[in-house]
C-alpha cells in the first residue's frame, strides 16, 4: 500500500497509466501531480439527468443507463460495431442502437449482458433510434468481463463483489471537458485526472497560506474537476480566486505598510521654478490639474516618501502636472527624473520640457540607450553639477549605475508598460526619492485597488476646455472613396492625418515589407501629398526625424503602427484612420484616438472594419463610438476581455491570472483586503508560525531583496 500521491509526485507514480499516456503527459510538460491538476476543465457538460429509453426522441442529447441485449459487428456501407440496448425492466421493451465507427477497440470492451452508462446524440436511421459513437462507460466492476466470460463458457454468473460500485466519470454526472493533449483522447485525460484524485494522499495540507480553511483546499480541487453539483465548480473557482486575490492584496497591504512608514525627503519647499514655467504657458491649468498639483505638493513637502498614482484620461494633461512636480523637486535643490516606456516618448518629453523651460535656469537632459545627454554630462559616478536639472530617460535609468544621485523625485510615465517591480526599484533605492506613477489611460477601479493599492491616488477628471470635438465613426473599408475625398478636403484646409495599421506579420522582414506596402498604397491614393512612415523597427534617429517632420507640419500624412499610441502630441493632426480597427484592444484604440482632438479643430477618428454587428471585435468599436470617457472605456474593456488581457500577465504583476475573471468583483477584493489587513494588524512582522507562508510571499517585496 502506497502512501498516496503528493502534489510533487511525478506523473509516473500515478497507478493505472499506460506508457503511452505517460509519454503524452510528459511531452505536454505535465510532469507532476500539481501540474496535472492545474489544468482545469474548460467547461462542464451536465450528463447527469438520465432519460428513460422509451422517451428518447430524434435529436435528443441523451444520457442513460442501459443494459446490452446484443452486440456485434454489422456491415452496411461501412463496417461498424453495434450494441442493441434497453432497460431490463422496461415494460415498453424499447431499444436503441449504439454504433461505433472506426473504433474497433470498442468490440473488446463490450459484451452482451453488461450495464452501460451512455451519452450521445440520438438520431433515427431507417426507423431505428441510434446513437453514433456515444461516450460510454461499463458500469459493472472491473471483473464483470471476466465473470461474463465464465458464464458464457457454461459457468454460473457470479454476483458482483459487494461494495465494488463503479462511479461513472464520463457519463451520468457533470462531466469536465478539458483542453485536449496531443496524442491523448479526451476521455483518457479525464480518467487520469480522476485516478489521480482517487490516489491523492489523505490529509494533504493546503499549499501556502490557507485563507479559507472552512472549505478545504483539496476538496475544492476535487470539486473543480468533478463537481457533484452544478454550483460546486463555481464555488471551488471562487475559493481559488479568493486565495489568489488574497495573495495579491496581502502583497499590496504589506508594501503599503512598509512604504507608509518610510521616511522620505522634504522637497517642494520652493515653487519658484514651477510658477515661472506656469506663467509662460499660453493657458491656465484646469481645476483638476491644480488640485492634483496641490495634492502632490503636500505629499512631497512631508517627511514621508511619496508614492502616488496620477490617473487621468488621454489628453487630460498629466505630463504638465508631472512637470510641476518635477519643478517642485528641483526647487528644493534635487534632481527630478522622468522615465518613459519608449524612446520616442522619452525624446518627446525631452523636447517638450526643453521648450517649456527654455527661459528658466532649469536644464533638461536625455538618457536613452541611443542618447546619453545633450551636454555630454555624466551625472553618476560621483560627478557633481549643481545646476537645477531634470532628466528624461527610458528604463536604462532604472539601473543603479545610471540612477542619478541626489534624486528627489522619480516620475514613472505610462506605468503599465513597466510593472510593479520596476516601480519598486525606485521606491526602494537608497535615497528614498518621492515616486509619482502616471498611467497611460485610466484603469478600472478594481484594478487600481489591486495593482496600485499601495499608492495614494490623484485623478485628473477634467479635460482642458480648448479641446476640439472628436467624432468617432465606424466605416466599412468598402466605402473608402468617400473617406478619401474627406481626407483631401481636410488636408486642403491645412490639417494633418494619422493612418494606423496593425501590421501583424510574424517576421521582421515581413513587417518591414508590409509597412512599406502600406505606405505605397497611400502614396498612390494621395500622390500630391507628403507622406511619412513611422514604425518600431526604424532606427531611433529616423523615427525622430519622421516624428519631427510631422510635428512641424512638413508631412501631411503619417502612416504608422501603434508606436503613435503613447503620448505623441501633434495638435494640428485632426484625423485618425485606423485600419482593421477590430484587431486592436479597446483601451489601445482609445489611447490611439487620444492623439487627435488636441487642437482647436474638430477631429475625426475613423474606424475601418468589416466586422458586422454581433461579430467578434464589433462590440468594442461600438463602445468607442459611444463614449469618449476613458474611465468608462476602461470598465468596458475590462468586462469584454478580463484583466489578464487588459494589462498583460507579466506587466500586471498579477502572477497567475487563472482566476482573475473574478477580479471584476469588488466584494472579493474587499474581502481579501480585510483579511490581509487583519493579519498584518495582529502580526505586523509576520513572526507567528502560521504566517510563515505569508513571509515567503512577501520576502521579495521587502526593502533588501528587490527582484528585477
Ligand atoms: P496626457 O494626459 O494624455 O499625457 P498631455 O499631458 O500629453 O496629456 O497633454 C495633452 C496636451 O494638452 C498637451 O499639448 C498639453 O500641452 C495640453 N494641455 C495640458 N494642460 C492643459 C490645459 N490646462 N489647458 C490647455 N491645454 C493643456
Ligand atoms: Mg502622456
XYZ file of C-alpha atoms and ligand atoms in Angstrom:
736
model
C 0.000 0.000 0.000
C 1.485 3.303 -1.065
C 1.084 6.439 0.994
C -0.741 8.298 -1.725
C 0.207 10.979 -4.189
C 1.682 14.318 -3.192
C 1.459 17.457 -5.335
C 5.123 16.981 -6.246
C 4.814 13.318 -7.136
C 5.862 12.665 -10.734
C 3.082 11.527 -13.033
C 4.836 8.176 -13.337
C 3.704 7.455 -9.792
C 0.040 7.607 -10.707
C -1.016 3.999 -10.979
C -3.085 2.771 -13.874
C -1.422 4.861 -16.578
C -0.155 3.285 -19.773
C 3.326 4.047 -21.037
C 1.755 5.954 -23.914
C -0.314 8.102 -21.596
C 2.750 8.885 -19.537
C 4.669 9.870 -22.605
C 1.878 12.111 -23.851
C 1.652 13.830 -20.471
C 5.382 14.405 -20.238
C 5.588 15.607 -23.833
C 2.983 18.220 -22.967
C 5.016 19.357 -19.970
C 2.754 17.770 -17.393
C 5.417 16.313 -15.132
C 3.816 16.092 -11.750
C 0.514 15.850 -9.971
C 0.303 19.567 -9.323
C 0.699 20.391 -12.992
C -1.845 17.781 -13.921
C -4.423 19.146 -11.521
C -3.733 22.718 -12.515
C -5.038 22.011 -15.978
C -8.593 22.916 -15.218
C -11.664 21.925 -17.172
C -12.537 24.442 -19.833
C -16.197 23.753 -19.267
C -18.573 21.142 -17.940
C -21.309 19.111 -19.516
C -24.263 18.133 -17.460
C -24.779 14.470 -18.296
C -26.474 13.746 -15.038
C -30.135 13.678 -15.928
C -30.993 10.183 -17.069
C -33.677 9.793 -19.690
C -35.857 6.663 -19.845
C -35.172 4.864 -23.120
C -38.720 4.915 -24.428
C -38.876 8.706 -24.163
C -35.817 9.343 -26.321
C -36.614 11.301 -29.453
C -34.787 12.158 -32.612
C -32.293 14.948 -31.945
C -32.135 14.495 -28.163
C -28.777 14.627 -26.445
C -29.196 11.758 -24.042
C -27.595 10.310 -21.015
C -28.941 6.937 -19.993
C -28.263 3.780 -18.035
C -28.759 0.787 -20.295
C -28.351 -2.959 -20.490
C -26.667 -4.558 -23.519
C -29.023 -7.117 -25.073
C -26.826 -7.929 -28.014
C -23.625 -6.666 -29.555
C -21.654 -7.427 -32.688
C -20.190 -6.294 -35.969
C -22.517 -5.014 -38.683
C -21.916 -4.213 -42.302
C -23.759 -1.737 -44.408
C -21.939 0.881 -46.471
C -19.369 0.698 -43.715
C -18.301 -1.746 -41.033
C -19.325 -0.761 -37.543
C -19.840 -2.275 -34.129
C -23.384 -2.157 -32.866
C -24.979 -2.758 -29.498
C -28.683 -3.054 -29.030
C -29.512 -1.692 -25.613
C -32.508 -1.062 -23.412
C -33.640 -1.383 -19.845
C -34.178 -4.792 -18.316
C -37.398 -3.965 -16.503
C -38.800 -1.690 -19.216
C -42.425 -2.721 -19.870
C -42.234 -0.962 -23.275
C -39.316 -3.131 -24.335
C -37.827 -0.113 -26.081
C -34.410 -0.475 -27.712
C -31.871 1.910 -29.037
C -28.827 1.089 -31.118
C -25.350 2.268 -30.331
C -22.986 2.339 -33.266
C -19.253 2.792 -33.259
C -17.475 3.594 -36.464
C -13.702 3.298 -36.785
C -13.369 2.319 -33.154
C -12.550 -1.415 -33.278
C -11.385 -1.447 -29.644
C -14.982 -0.984 -28.543
C -15.688 -4.557 -29.556
C -13.201 -5.694 -26.965
C -14.818 -3.647 -24.208
C -18.442 -4.540 -24.748
C -20.357 -7.751 -24.370
C -23.948 -8.817 -24.057
C -25.191 -8.582 -20.526
C -23.160 -5.574 -19.484
C -24.633 -2.468 -17.963
C -23.582 0.815 -19.509
C -23.914 4.473 -18.894
C -24.063 6.247 -22.243
C -24.024 9.764 -23.567
C -24.580 10.988 -27.098
C -26.953 12.399 -29.644
C -29.914 10.307 -30.764
C -30.946 10.091 -34.436
C -33.452 7.877 -36.253
C -31.978 5.890 -39.104
C -34.265 3.573 -41.063
C -36.804 3.626 -38.251
C -34.225 2.738 -35.566
C -33.254 5.116 -32.798
C -29.454 5.196 -32.934
C -26.573 6.961 -31.302
C -23.366 7.180 -33.284
C -20.074 6.972 -31.361
C -21.602 7.535 -27.934
C -19.428 8.178 -24.921
C -19.976 5.195 -22.677
C -18.847 3.513 -19.540
C -19.206 -0.039 -18.406
C -20.960 0.249 -15.094
C -20.041 -3.171 -13.791
C -16.926 -3.613 -11.728
C -13.634 -4.479 -13.352
C -14.225 -8.213 -13.118
C -17.517 -8.068 -14.959
C -15.967 -9.024 -18.292
C -14.226 -11.963 -16.735
C -17.358 -13.163 -14.962
C -19.353 -12.861 -18.150
C -16.797 -14.944 -19.929
C -17.082 -17.584 -17.242
C -20.833 -17.559 -17.607
C -20.565 -17.826 -21.381
C -18.355 -20.881 -21.006
C -21.140 -22.560 -19.106
C -20.370 -21.482 -15.556
C -22.811 -19.621 -13.380
C -22.949 -15.868 -13.450
C -21.474 -14.893 -10.105
C -22.936 -11.863 -8.453
C -20.600 -8.868 -8.442
C -18.433 -8.364 -5.417
C -20.159 -6.337 -2.726
C -19.037 -2.692 -2.490
C -17.471 -2.617 -5.939
C -19.904 0.004 -7.164
C -18.353 1.845 -10.117
C -18.551 5.609 -10.181
C -19.196 6.948 -13.655
C -16.792 9.638 -14.783
C -17.669 10.239 -18.424
C -21.427 9.956 -18.191
C -24.245 10.175 -15.701
C -22.780 13.191 -13.947
C -21.478 16.679 -14.521
C -18.543 15.848 -16.740
C -15.438 18.040 -17.008
C -14.284 18.911 -20.513
C -10.552 19.548 -20.766
C -8.476 21.078 -23.465
C -7.026 18.096 -25.285
C -3.439 16.955 -25.054
C -1.728 15.930 -28.265
C -1.817 12.178 -28.628
C -4.366 11.557 -25.902
C -8.104 11.046 -26.091
C -10.193 13.481 -24.076
C -11.729 10.718 -22.032
C -8.314 9.277 -21.242
C -7.201 12.571 -19.813
C -10.391 12.753 -17.803
C -9.807 9.286 -16.341
C -6.219 10.159 -15.477
C -7.384 13.181 -13.517
C -9.962 11.011 -11.828
C -7.427 8.336 -10.924
C -5.057 10.953 -9.593
C -7.710 12.428 -7.342
C -8.517 8.938 -6.039
C -4.874 8.306 -5.245
C -4.081 11.583 -3.502
C -2.679 11.187 -0.028
C -5.310 11.827 2.630
C -4.963 14.951 4.771
C -2.777 16.885 2.360
C -2.276 20.398 3.676
C -3.317 23.361 1.560
C -0.300 24.869 -0.192
C 0.793 28.261 1.078
C -1.357 30.237 3.458
C -4.898 28.954 3.663
C -7.435 31.787 3.517
C -10.473 29.575 3.597
C -9.847 26.596 5.878
C -13.590 26.043 6.220
C -13.632 24.818 2.634
C -10.603 22.511 2.460
C -8.310 23.208 -0.463
C -8.189 19.628 -1.722
C -11.934 19.316 -1.552
C -12.107 22.369 -3.785
C -9.632 20.746 -6.186
C -11.958 17.745 -6.385
C -14.969 19.981 -6.854
C -13.395 21.913 -9.678
C -12.563 18.739 -11.612
C -15.518 16.539 -10.798
C -18.269 18.663 -9.289
C -21.042 16.649 -7.756
C -23.436 19.516 -8.443
C -23.544 22.413 -10.855
C -22.781 25.142 -8.326
C -19.811 23.299 -6.833
C -17.271 24.103 -9.511
C -18.207 27.759 -9.236
C -17.806 27.577 -5.510
C -14.381 25.997 -5.980
C -13.292 28.600 -8.505
C -14.425 31.344 -6.190
C -12.364 29.803 -3.421
C -9.233 29.774 -5.587
C -9.967 33.258 -6.807
C -10.200 34.419 -3.236
C -6.870 32.792 -2.440
C -5.245 34.461 -5.411
C -6.829 37.776 -4.691
C -5.771 37.476 -1.086
C -2.144 36.937 -2.061
C -2.327 39.983 -4.268
C -3.953 42.110 -1.605
C -1.597 40.834 1.001
C 1.411 41.930 -1.010
C -0.173 45.294 -1.576
C -1.044 45.708 2.093
C 2.466 44.693 3.064
C 4.043 47.166 0.656
C 1.674 49.876 1.728
C 2.678 49.446 5.342
C 6.371 49.375 4.547
C 6.112 52.410 2.377
C 3.905 54.445 4.647
C 6.314 54.213 7.465
C 9.289 55.004 5.288
C 10.978 58.325 5.719
C 11.428 60.403 2.609
C 12.827 63.690 1.547
C 11.266 67.003 2.320
C 11.022 68.810 -1.000
C 8.581 71.221 -2.624
C 9.872 73.873 -0.292
C 10.055 76.422 -3.070
C 7.702 76.714 -6.010
C 9.526 79.443 -7.917
C 10.534 77.298 -10.915
C 7.069 75.896 -11.223
C 5.473 79.302 -11.129
C 7.914 80.625 -13.654
C 7.002 77.830 -16.043
C 3.272 78.190 -15.485
C 3.396 81.898 -16.149
C 4.868 81.297 -19.555
C 2.191 78.790 -20.566
C -0.348 80.127 -23.050
C -3.125 78.593 -20.954
C -4.028 78.057 -17.328
C -4.107 74.694 -15.581
C -7.551 73.173 -15.207
C -9.104 72.967 -11.745
C -8.415 69.245 -11.713
C -4.762 69.751 -12.616
C -4.402 72.381 -9.895
C -5.923 70.063 -7.337
C -3.574 67.250 -8.313
C -0.532 69.524 -8.179
C -1.576 70.599 -4.700
C -2.046 67.007 -3.519
C 1.380 66.153 -4.841
C 2.978 69.240 -3.317
C 1.690 68.429 0.140
C 2.909 64.892 -0.171
C 6.367 65.966 -1.303
C 6.632 68.535 1.449
C 6.014 65.955 4.124
C 8.892 63.944 5.535
C 7.474 60.659 4.333
C 8.240 59.199 0.961
C 5.596 59.981 -1.641
C 4.090 57.053 -3.509
C 1.356 58.402 -5.664
C -0.539 57.393 -8.730
C -1.659 60.053 -11.184
C -4.570 58.919 -13.289
C -6.257 60.898 -15.999
C -7.808 60.379 -19.360
C -5.784 60.678 -22.541
C -5.089 64.356 -23.127
C -6.072 65.463 -19.642
C -2.624 66.986 -19.161
C -0.866 64.540 -16.887
C 2.524 65.451 -18.277
C 2.176 69.038 -17.216
C 1.175 68.025 -13.710
C 4.204 65.769 -13.579
C 6.407 68.597 -14.783
C 5.068 70.801 -11.994
C 6.018 68.119 -9.505
C 9.461 67.829 -11.032
C 9.997 71.574 -10.801
C 8.954 71.470 -7.163
C 11.663 68.892 -6.509
C 14.185 70.923 -8.467
C 13.158 73.957 -6.442
C 14.426 72.174 -3.358
C 17.799 71.513 -4.939
C 17.108 67.960 -6.049
C 17.218 66.225 -9.378
C 13.953 65.025 -10.847
C 13.798 62.160 -13.335
C 11.077 61.050 -15.671
C 11.182 57.575 -17.061
C 9.198 56.846 -20.198
C 8.280 53.482 -21.718
C 9.696 54.134 -25.186
C 12.490 56.048 -26.777
C 10.097 58.121 -28.881
C 8.211 59.168 -25.842
C 11.310 59.977 -23.849
C 12.549 62.143 -26.674
C 9.238 63.875 -26.952
C 9.101 64.643 -23.256
C 12.643 65.873 -23.541
C 11.876 68.301 -26.363
C 8.663 69.362 -24.729
C 10.388 70.104 -21.419
C 13.254 71.915 -23.164
C 10.736 74.181 -24.818
C 8.689 74.788 -21.701
C 11.790 75.501 -19.644
C 13.853 77.400 -22.209
C 13.563 80.699 -20.410
C 14.285 79.253 -16.983
C 17.538 78.126 -15.368
C 16.404 74.526 -15.271
C 18.391 72.228 -17.558
C 16.981 69.134 -19.189
C 18.991 66.007 -20.033
C 18.086 62.994 -22.071
C 19.220 59.461 -21.220
C 18.205 56.685 -23.535
C 20.026 53.718 -24.970
C 20.850 55.789 -28.062
C 21.374 59.093 -26.483
C 23.297 59.898 -23.357
C 22.862 63.563 -22.594
C 22.645 66.712 -24.521
C 25.501 68.240 -22.623
C 27.790 65.240 -22.625
C 27.480 65.395 -18.901
C 27.529 62.209 -16.899
C 25.795 62.684 -13.632
C 26.506 59.476 -11.902
C 29.902 58.127 -10.937
C 30.231 60.800 -8.330
C 30.314 63.750 -10.708
C 28.527 66.773 -9.441
C 26.767 69.511 -11.235
C 24.851 71.957 -9.186
C 22.615 73.465 -11.825
C 18.956 72.643 -11.374
C 18.208 69.682 -13.561
C 15.546 67.392 -14.943
C 16.463 64.080 -16.539
C 14.273 62.287 -19.019
C 15.063 58.739 -19.975
C 13.956 55.227 -20.707
C 14.217 52.342 -18.314
C 18.004 52.415 -18.537
C 17.544 54.998 -15.801
C 16.248 52.310 -13.503
C 19.546 50.593 -13.147
C 21.578 51.575 -10.251
C 24.620 52.700 -12.146
C 22.595 55.089 -14.280
C 20.441 56.297 -11.496
C 21.169 59.936 -10.858
C 22.473 60.784 -7.431
C 20.582 63.340 -5.419
C 17.334 62.092 -6.889
C 14.402 63.861 -5.272
C 11.557 62.722 -7.459
C 11.083 59.897 -9.921
C 8.143 60.116 -12.289
C 7.271 56.851 -13.995
C 5.265 57.561 -17.120
C 2.778 55.090 -18.587
C 3.380 52.707 -15.780
C 1.553 49.665 -17.070
C 4.251 49.208 -19.669
C 6.659 48.515 -16.855
C 5.362 46.607 -13.947
C 5.273 46.665 -10.257
C 8.845 45.522 -9.806
C 10.363 48.411 -11.672
C 8.395 50.845 -9.624
C 9.774 49.082 -6.589
C 13.283 49.694 -7.770
C 12.803 53.398 -7.462
C 10.830 53.244 -4.289
C 13.479 51.200 -2.598
C 16.535 52.965 -3.932
C 18.875 54.301 -1.297
C 17.779 57.921 -1.150
C 14.038 57.181 -0.982
C 13.013 59.561 -3.719
C 9.376 60.526 -3.998
C 7.668 58.468 -6.668
C 4.885 59.587 -8.958
C 3.409 56.980 -11.271
C 1.344 58.032 -14.275
C -0.966 55.624 -16.047
C -1.376 55.901 -19.810
C -5.111 55.516 -19.676
C -7.475 55.198 -16.796
C -7.707 51.689 -15.453
C -10.742 50.019 -13.900
C -11.323 50.704 -10.257
C -10.863 47.130 -9.131
C -7.513 47.017 -10.876
C -6.423 50.292 -9.349
C -7.021 48.734 -5.973
C -5.329 45.518 -6.955
C -2.265 46.817 -8.702
C -1.795 50.182 -7.099
C -3.410 49.603 -3.754
C -0.209 50.693 -2.050
C -0.266 54.108 -3.707
C -2.187 57.260 -2.964
C -4.245 58.307 -5.940
C -4.730 61.650 -7.672
C -7.219 61.821 -10.507
C -7.452 64.465 -13.228
C -11.122 64.177 -14.017
C -11.450 67.098 -16.408
C -10.149 67.825 -19.891
C -8.773 71.260 -20.861
C -11.543 73.436 -22.214
C -9.937 74.328 -25.526
C -10.357 70.866 -26.975
C -11.999 70.422 -30.334
C -14.814 67.959 -30.594
C -13.936 64.364 -31.589
C -16.325 62.452 -33.792
C -15.790 58.707 -33.936
C -17.247 56.763 -36.834
C -17.246 53.128 -37.783
C -16.873 52.577 -41.542
C -16.607 49.616 -43.838
C -13.386 49.660 -45.883
C -15.595 49.153 -48.951
C -16.564 52.819 -48.685
C -13.048 54.225 -48.995
C -13.950 56.645 -51.788
C -15.902 58.981 -49.562
C -13.300 58.774 -46.848
C -10.551 59.654 -49.296
C -12.335 62.732 -50.583
C -12.980 63.778 -46.994
C -9.294 63.387 -46.194
C -8.319 65.509 -49.204
C -10.674 68.248 -48.127
C -9.258 68.386 -44.607
C -5.670 68.383 -45.842
C -6.506 71.232 -48.203
C -7.645 73.119 -45.125
C -4.173 72.531 -43.666
C -4.904 69.624 -41.349
C -2.743 66.516 -40.880
C -3.731 62.870 -40.726
C -2.632 59.764 -38.880
C -3.157 56.405 -40.528
C -2.642 53.496 -38.158
C -2.320 49.866 -39.213
C -1.870 46.765 -37.097
C 0.881 45.153 -39.233
C 0.851 41.757 -37.662
C 3.343 39.836 -39.829
C 5.470 37.428 -37.835
C 8.912 38.116 -39.191
C 10.718 41.412 -39.028
C 11.399 41.481 -42.753
C 7.740 40.894 -43.464
C 6.806 43.584 -41.004
C 9.066 45.983 -42.779
C 7.617 44.949 -46.133
C 4.032 45.376 -45.042
C 4.760 48.790 -43.549
C 6.311 49.842 -46.829
C 3.430 48.366 -48.819
C 1.037 50.322 -46.670
C 2.999 53.487 -47.326
C 2.962 52.886 -51.072
C -0.736 52.272 -51.053
C -1.393 55.686 -49.560
C 1.157 57.349 -51.815
C -0.815 56.095 -54.781
C -4.039 57.426 -53.345
C -2.529 60.813 -52.446
C 0.260 61.461 -54.950
C 0.176 65.202 -54.226
C 0.700 64.925 -50.500
C 3.708 64.414 -48.300
C 3.513 61.090 -46.519
C 5.836 59.711 -43.853
C 6.206 56.271 -42.303
C 6.750 55.535 -38.648
C 7.205 52.094 -37.185
C 9.024 50.431 -34.376
C 11.817 48.964 -36.496
C 13.133 52.296 -37.690
C 16.404 53.484 -36.279
C 15.957 55.939 -33.472
C 17.193 58.936 -35.428
C 14.952 58.072 -38.385
C 11.974 57.785 -36.088
C 12.909 61.061 -34.604
C 13.230 62.728 -37.993
C 9.832 61.455 -39.162
C 8.142 62.451 -35.939
C 9.672 65.895 -36.014
C 8.668 66.376 -39.638
C 5.092 65.513 -38.793
C 5.093 67.675 -35.706
C 6.452 70.643 -37.681
C 3.839 70.181 -40.420
C 6.281 69.057 -43.102
C 4.259 65.881 -43.571
C 0.532 65.756 -44.298
C 0.034 62.102 -43.520
C 1.787 59.877 -41.051
C 1.392 56.182 -41.756
C 2.229 54.428 -38.523
C 1.987 51.384 -36.352
C 0.956 51.606 -32.743
C 4.158 53.415 -31.881
C 1.998 56.540 -32.046
C -0.154 55.046 -29.353
C 1.532 56.571 -26.392
C 1.805 60.216 -25.757
C 2.629 61.612 -29.207
C 1.298 65.135 -29.428
C 0.535 66.995 -32.684
C -2.391 69.382 -32.168
C -2.799 70.139 -35.890
C -3.470 66.493 -36.722
C -7.222 66.070 -36.528
C -7.963 62.886 -38.429
C -7.059 59.378 -37.492
C -7.828 56.467 -39.770
C -7.462 53.098 -38.077
C -7.159 50.105 -40.397
C -8.585 46.786 -39.202
C -9.710 48.545 -36.079
C -11.206 45.373 -34.641
C -7.765 43.835 -34.280
C -6.787 46.361 -31.609
C -7.820 46.296 -27.978
C -10.357 48.786 -26.724
C -8.020 50.674 -24.420
C -5.426 50.741 -27.151
C -7.941 52.265 -29.562
C -8.871 54.869 -27.005
C -5.230 55.661 -26.481
C -4.718 55.959 -30.253
C -7.728 58.208 -30.572
C -6.231 60.385 -27.886
C -3.638 61.524 -30.436
C -6.299 63.678 -32.103
C -8.620 66.265 -30.657
C -5.626 68.036 -29.185
C -6.053 71.290 -31.070
C -8.989 73.611 -31.607
C -10.142 71.804 -34.775
C -12.978 69.366 -34.918
C -11.424 65.906 -35.091
C -12.428 62.635 -36.693
C -11.498 59.132 -35.714
C -12.487 56.732 -38.476
C -12.501 53.076 -37.532
C -12.227 50.839 -40.576
C -13.578 47.392 -40.020
C -15.640 44.854 -41.870
C -16.855 43.227 -38.655
C -20.647 43.067 -38.752
C -22.950 43.652 -35.790
C -22.702 40.698 -33.447
C -19.343 39.591 -34.822
C -16.332 39.469 -32.535
C -14.495 42.738 -32.422
C -17.547 44.764 -33.317
C -18.755 45.476 -29.801
C -15.669 47.342 -28.655
C -15.847 49.547 -31.751
C -19.398 50.425 -30.826
C -18.301 51.259 -27.295
C -15.661 53.547 -28.733
C -18.183 55.354 -30.942
C -20.499 55.761 -27.977
C -18.174 57.369 -25.472
C -15.018 59.440 -25.163
C -14.726 58.843 -21.453
C -11.605 56.836 -20.702
C -12.792 55.708 -17.285
C -15.948 54.282 -18.812
C -13.959 52.643 -21.618
C -11.596 51.062 -19.133
C -14.517 49.396 -17.349
C -15.977 48.173 -20.645
C -12.632 46.840 -21.795
C -12.291 45.020 -18.519
C -15.725 43.477 -18.961
C -15.018 42.432 -22.533
C -11.569 40.999 -22.091
C -10.825 40.415 -18.450
C -7.869 41.852 -16.556
C -5.221 39.446 -17.794
C -5.677 40.738 -21.303
C -6.193 44.332 -20.366
C -2.830 44.594 -18.710
C -0.962 41.517 -19.813
C 0.001 38.993 -17.200
C 3.633 39.847 -16.893
C 3.089 43.559 -16.825
C 0.242 43.482 -14.412
C 2.249 41.881 -11.655
C -0.729 39.650 -11.109
C 1.266 36.473 -11.420
C -1.198 33.753 -12.195
C -4.379 35.107 -13.644
C -6.290 31.888 -13.887
C -8.970 33.070 -11.576
C -8.858 36.741 -12.248
C -12.133 36.586 -14.106
C -13.349 37.261 -10.612
C -11.262 40.346 -10.209
C -14.129 42.365 -11.535
C -15.785 41.546 -8.289
C -15.358 44.310 -5.773
C -16.597 42.120 -2.931
C -13.823 39.641 -3.467
C -11.191 42.335 -3.345
C -12.678 43.876 -0.218
C -12.909 40.539 1.487
C -9.284 39.725 0.635
C -8.208 43.175 1.649
C -9.901 42.927 5.030
C -8.330 39.564 5.672
C -4.876 40.855 4.762
C -5.194 43.921 6.978
C -6.420 41.872 9.907
C -3.381 39.611 9.703
C -0.949 42.489 9.463
C -2.644 44.304 12.343
C -2.257 41.270 14.557
C 1.221 40.290 13.402
C 2.911 43.185 11.597
C 6.250 41.413 11.186
C 4.731 38.010 10.374
C 6.509 36.313 13.238
C 3.791 33.794 14.069
C 4.497 30.319 12.736
C 1.151 30.079 10.949
C 2.148 33.160 8.967
C 5.353 31.643 7.664
C 3.867 31.067 4.192
C 2.992 34.755 4.077
C 6.550 35.754 4.881
C 7.579 33.704 1.894
C 5.018 35.514 -0.175
C 6.402 38.946 0.573
C 10.056 38.235 1.038
C 10.855 39.684 -2.367
C 8.876 42.758 -1.598
C 10.948 43.800 1.361
C 13.471 46.600 1.071
C 16.508 44.420 0.751
C 15.535 41.852 -1.797
C 14.144 43.607 -4.830
C 13.897 41.298 -7.785
C 14.470 42.536 -11.283
P -1.847 63.137 -21.272
O -2.640 63.262 -20.020
O -2.519 62.288 -22.289
O -0.427 62.747 -21.046
P -0.661 65.551 -22.093
O -0.042 65.813 -20.808
O 0.171 64.979 -23.168
O -1.886 64.583 -21.869
O -1.398 66.835 -22.579
C -2.042 66.927 -23.813
C -1.974 68.313 -24.395
O -2.760 69.197 -23.629
C -0.584 68.893 -24.425
O -0.418 69.547 -25.664
C -0.603 69.917 -23.295
O 0.265 70.984 -23.539
C -2.034 70.359 -23.307
N -2.527 70.863 -22.031
C -2.218 70.355 -20.819
N -2.871 71.038 -19.855
C -3.623 71.966 -20.475
C -4.534 72.993 -20.022
N -4.795 73.163 -18.738
N -5.127 73.762 -20.951
C -4.872 73.586 -22.257
N -4.029 72.662 -22.747
C -3.406 71.849 -21.873
Mg 1.030 61.391 -21.506
